[in-house]
Amino acid sequence: QVQLAESGGGLVQAGGSLKLSCAASGGTRIMGWFRQAPGKERDIVAAITWSGSSTYYADSVKGRFTISRDNAKNTVYLQMNSLKPEDTGVYYCASRHAFARQIEVASDKYSYWGQGTQVTVSS
């Protein structure tokens, strides 16, 4: 069973930076970060394969966010720079099942979820 725990959220002014962390227990493979704004669906922000050789970014965050992982620490990171008010939301870490071989963007393709961490960007 995989358990995920996010940290690093908070309140930041527009243009600022935050770094989210997702600590995992149990084996993880393809990992993703999702964002859910109030009244909206949970959408993918970024994803990364186990080796880190392949990543995915939503168009809205390309060039501003960077996903990375440290498998020795079982931790995945999301570095968020040049934050905008529209980046506000609850950020969730998620893991695909152990036999998954490719990144998927749909949330229902991810089997394990953390509790989420709030990110608020003020204008």
PDB file of C-alpha atoms in Angstrom:
ATOM      1  CA  GLN A   1       0.000   0.000   0.000  1.00  0.00           C
ATOM      2  CA  VAL A   2       1.368   3.412  -0.976  1.00  0.00           C
ATOM      3  CA  GLN A   3       0.905   6.361   1.348  1.00  0.00           C
ATOM      4  CA  LEU A   4       1.625   9.901   0.236  1.00  0.00           C
ATOM      5  CA  ALA A   5       2.059  13.066   2.296  1.00  0.00           C
ATOM      6  CA  GLU A   6       2.385  16.543   0.797  1.00  0.00           C
ATOM      7  CA  SER A   7       4.050  19.525   2.430  1.00  0.00           C
ATOM      8  CA  GLY A   8       5.302  22.958   1.498  1.00  0.00           C
ATOM      9  CA  GLY A   9       2.097  24.797   0.679  1.00  0.00           C
ATOM     10  CA  GLY A  10       1.345  28.265   1.956  1.00  0.00           C
ATOM     11  CA  LEU A  11       0.513  31.845   1.120  1.00  0.00           C
ATOM     12  CA  VAL A  12       2.743  33.690  -1.333  1.00  0.00           C
ATOM     13  CA  GLN A  13       2.522  36.878  -3.333  1.00  0.00           C
ATOM     14  CA  ALA A  14       2.253  36.814  -7.096  1.00  0.00           C
ATOM     15  CA  GLY A  15       5.680  36.380  -8.651  1.00  0.00           C
ATOM     16  CA  GLY A  16       6.933  34.396  -5.686  1.00  0.00           C
ATOM     17  CA  SER A  17       8.035  30.784  -5.372  1.00  0.00           C
ATOM     18  CA  LEU A  18       7.131  27.696  -3.395  1.00  0.00           C
ATOM     19  CA  LYS A  19       8.495  24.168  -3.356  1.00  0.00           C
ATOM     20  CA  LEU A  20       6.128  21.321  -2.627  1.00  0.00           C
ATOM     21  CA  SER A  21       7.294  17.939  -1.411  1.00  0.00           C
ATOM     22  CA  CYS A  22       5.553  14.586  -1.493  1.00  0.00           C
ATOM     23  CA  ALA A  23       6.946  11.900   0.789  1.00  0.00           C
ATOM     24  CA  ALA A  24       5.970   8.380  -0.195  1.00  0.00           C
ATOM     25  CA  SER A  25       5.947   5.148   1.722  1.00  0.00           C
ATOM     26  CA  GLY A  26       5.845   1.993  -0.325  1.00  0.00           C
ATOM     27  CA  GLY A  27       7.049   1.635  -3.859  1.00  0.00           C
ATOM     28  CA  THR A  28       6.074   4.357  -6.278  1.00  0.00           C
ATOM     29  CA  ARG A  29       6.383   4.561 -10.021  1.00  0.00           C
ATOM     30  CA  ILE A  30       4.843   7.293 -12.089  1.00  0.00           C
ATOM     31  CA  MET A  31       4.002  10.275  -9.922  1.00  0.00           C
ATOM     32  CA  GLY A  32       1.910  13.319 -10.590  1.00  0.00           C
ATOM     33  CA  TRP A  33       0.940  16.621  -9.058  1.00  0.00           C
ATOM     34  CA  PHE A  34      -2.659  17.735  -9.450  1.00  0.00           C
ATOM     35  CA  ARG A  35      -4.353  20.997  -8.599  1.00  0.00           C
ATOM     36  CA  GLN A  36      -7.937  21.673  -7.604  1.00  0.00           C
ATOM     37  CA  ALA A  37      -9.196  25.238  -7.482  1.00  0.00           C
ATOM     38  CA  PRO A  38     -12.436  26.081  -5.672  1.00  0.00           C
ATOM     39  CA  GLY A  39     -15.435  24.899  -7.692  1.00  0.00           C
ATOM     40  CA  LYS A  40     -13.274  23.298 -10.355  1.00  0.00           C
ATOM     41  CA  GLU A  41     -12.144  19.817 -11.246  1.00  0.00           C
ATOM     42  CA  ARG A  42      -8.857  18.311 -10.183  1.00  0.00           C
ATOM     43  CA  ASP A  43      -6.429  18.791 -13.071  1.00  0.00           C
ATOM     44  CA  ILE A  44      -2.936  17.545 -13.649  1.00  0.00           C
ATOM     45  CA  VAL A  45      -0.108  20.028 -13.242  1.00  0.00           C
ATOM     46  CA  ALA A  46       2.958  17.833 -13.812  1.00  0.00           C
ATOM     47  CA  ALA A  47       4.035  14.202 -13.822  1.00  0.00           C
ATOM     48  CA  ILE A  48       7.269  12.246 -13.833  1.00  0.00           C
ATOM     49  CA  THR A  49       8.365   8.690 -14.506  1.00  0.00           C
ATOM     50  CA  TRP A  50      10.304   6.639 -11.961  1.00  0.00           C
ATOM     51  CA  SER A  51      13.644   7.341 -13.628  1.00  0.00           C
ATOM     52  CA  GLY A  52      12.854  10.996 -14.128  1.00  0.00           C
ATOM     53  CA  SER A  53      13.688  10.684 -17.800  1.00  0.00           C
ATOM     54  CA  SER A  54      10.196  11.665 -18.883  1.00  0.00           C
ATOM     55  CA  THR A  55       8.072  14.503 -17.557  1.00  0.00           C
ATOM     56  CA  TYR A  56       4.800  16.162 -18.423  1.00  0.00           C
ATOM     57  CA  TYR A  57       3.623  19.709 -17.729  1.00  0.00           C
ATOM     58  CA  ALA A  58       0.272  21.347 -18.223  1.00  0.00           C
ATOM     59  CA  ASP A  59       0.498  24.237 -20.674  1.00  0.00           C
ATOM     60  CA  SER A  60      -0.428  26.700 -17.951  1.00  0.00           C
ATOM     61  CA  VAL A  61       2.702  25.913 -15.914  1.00  0.00           C
ATOM     62  CA  LYS A  62       5.325  25.198 -18.571  1.00  0.00           C
ATOM     63  CA  GLY A  63       8.459  27.215 -17.995  1.00  0.00           C
ATOM     64  CA  ARG A  64       7.420  28.087 -14.423  1.00  0.00           C
ATOM     65  CA  PHE A  65       7.090  24.746 -12.603  1.00  0.00           C
ATOM     66  CA  THR A  66       9.594  21.910 -12.384  1.00  0.00           C
ATOM     67  CA  ILE A  67       8.860  18.395 -11.187  1.00  0.00           C
ATOM     68  CA  SER A  68      11.674  16.236  -9.861  1.00  0.00           C
ATOM     69  CA  ARG A  69      12.198  13.231  -7.642  1.00  0.00           C
ATOM     70  CA  ASP A  70      14.744  11.720  -5.305  1.00  0.00           C
ATOM     71  CA  ASN A  71      14.107   7.975  -5.241  1.00  0.00           C
ATOM     72  CA  ALA A  72      16.609   7.434  -2.436  1.00  0.00           C
ATOM     73  CA  LYS A  73      14.361   9.613  -0.269  1.00  0.00           C
ATOM     74  CA  ASN A  74      11.090   8.401  -1.839  1.00  0.00           C
ATOM     75  CA  THR A  75      10.195  12.028  -2.410  1.00  0.00           C
ATOM     76  CA  VAL A  76       8.801  13.950  -5.353  1.00  0.00           C
ATOM     77  CA  TYR A  77       9.068  17.723  -5.592  1.00  0.00           C
ATOM     78  CA  LEU A  78       7.284  20.505  -7.409  1.00  0.00           C
ATOM     79  CA  GLN A  79       9.245  23.737  -7.686  1.00  0.00           C
ATOM     80  CA  MET A  80       6.840  26.542  -8.496  1.00  0.00           C
ATOM     81  CA  ASN A  81       8.234  29.873  -9.688  1.00  0.00           C
ATOM     82  CA  SER A  82       6.613  33.052 -10.978  1.00  0.00           C
ATOM     83  CA  LEU A  83       3.407  32.114  -9.232  1.00  0.00           C
ATOM     84  CA  LYS A  84       0.154  33.660 -10.377  1.00  0.00           C
ATOM     85  CA  PRO A  85      -3.172  34.053  -8.547  1.00  0.00           C
ATOM     86  CA  GLU A  86      -4.652  31.452 -10.888  1.00  0.00           C
ATOM     87  CA  ASP A  87      -2.219  28.897  -9.440  1.00  0.00           C
ATOM     88  CA  THR A  88      -4.210  29.005  -6.215  1.00  0.00           C
ATOM     89  CA  GLY A  89      -5.715  25.700  -5.145  1.00  0.00           C
ATOM     90  CA  VAL A  90      -5.173  22.502  -3.256  1.00  0.00           C
ATOM     91  CA  TYR A  91      -2.237  20.579  -4.642  1.00  0.00           C
ATOM     92  CA  TYR A  92      -2.351  16.805  -4.498  1.00  0.00           C
ATOM     93  CA  CYS A  93       0.384  14.289  -5.004  1.00  0.00           C
ATOM     94  CA  ALA A  94      -0.641  11.047  -6.713  1.00  0.00           C
ATOM     95  CA  SER A  95       0.909   7.781  -7.781  1.00  0.00           C
ATOM     96  CA  ARG A  96      -0.017   5.392 -10.547  1.00  0.00           C
ATOM     97  CA  HIS A  97      -0.074   1.693  -9.763  1.00  0.00           C
ATOM     98  CA  ALA A  98       3.212  -0.213  -9.723  1.00  0.00           C
ATOM     99  CA  PHE A  99       2.805  -1.742 -13.189  1.00  0.00           C
ATOM    100  CA  ALA A 100       1.998   1.487 -15.014  1.00  0.00           C
ATOM    101  CA  ARG A 101       4.439   2.266 -17.796  1.00  0.00           C
ATOM    102  CA  GLN A 102       3.435   5.694 -19.026  1.00  0.00           C
ATOM    103  CA  ILE A 103       2.356   9.075 -17.810  1.00  0.00           C
ATOM    104  CA  GLU A 104      -1.376   9.716 -17.896  1.00  0.00           C
ATOM    105  CA  VAL A 105      -3.084  13.070 -17.434  1.00  0.00           C
ATOM    106  CA  ALA A 106      -6.466  11.848 -16.198  1.00  0.00           C
ATOM    107  CA  SER A 107      -6.856  11.735 -12.451  1.00  0.00           C
ATOM    108  CA  ASP A 108      -8.703   8.407 -12.558  1.00  0.00           C
ATOM    109  CA  LYS A 109      -5.514   6.769 -13.830  1.00  0.00           C
ATOM    110  CA  TYR A 110      -3.826   7.414 -10.491  1.00  0.00           C
ATOM    111  CA  SER A 111      -4.375   4.904  -7.719  1.00  0.00           C
ATOM    112  CA  TYR A 112      -2.986   6.607  -4.625  1.00  0.00           C
ATOM    113  CA  TRP A 113      -3.470  10.143  -3.360  1.00  0.00           C
ATOM    114  CA  GLY A 114      -2.185  12.374  -0.616  1.00  0.00           C
ATOM    115  CA  GLN A 115      -4.385  14.628   1.501  1.00  0.00           C
ATOM    116  CA  GLY A 116      -3.375  17.764  -0.350  1.00  0.00           C
ATOM    117  CA  THR A 117      -1.663  21.016   0.567  1.00  0.00           C
ATOM    118  CA  GLN A 118      -3.144  24.483   0.089  1.00  0.00           C
ATOM    119  CA  VAL A 119      -1.353  26.995  -2.112  1.00  0.00           C
ATOM    120  CA  THR A 120      -2.680  30.541  -2.130  1.00  0.00           C
ATOM    121  CA  VAL A 121      -1.202  33.190  -4.402  1.00  0.00           C
ATOM    122  CA  SER A 122      -2.232  36.744  -3.629  1.00  0.00           C
ATOM    123  CA  SER A 123      -2.290  39.479  -6.248  1.00  0.00           C
TER     124      SER A 123
END
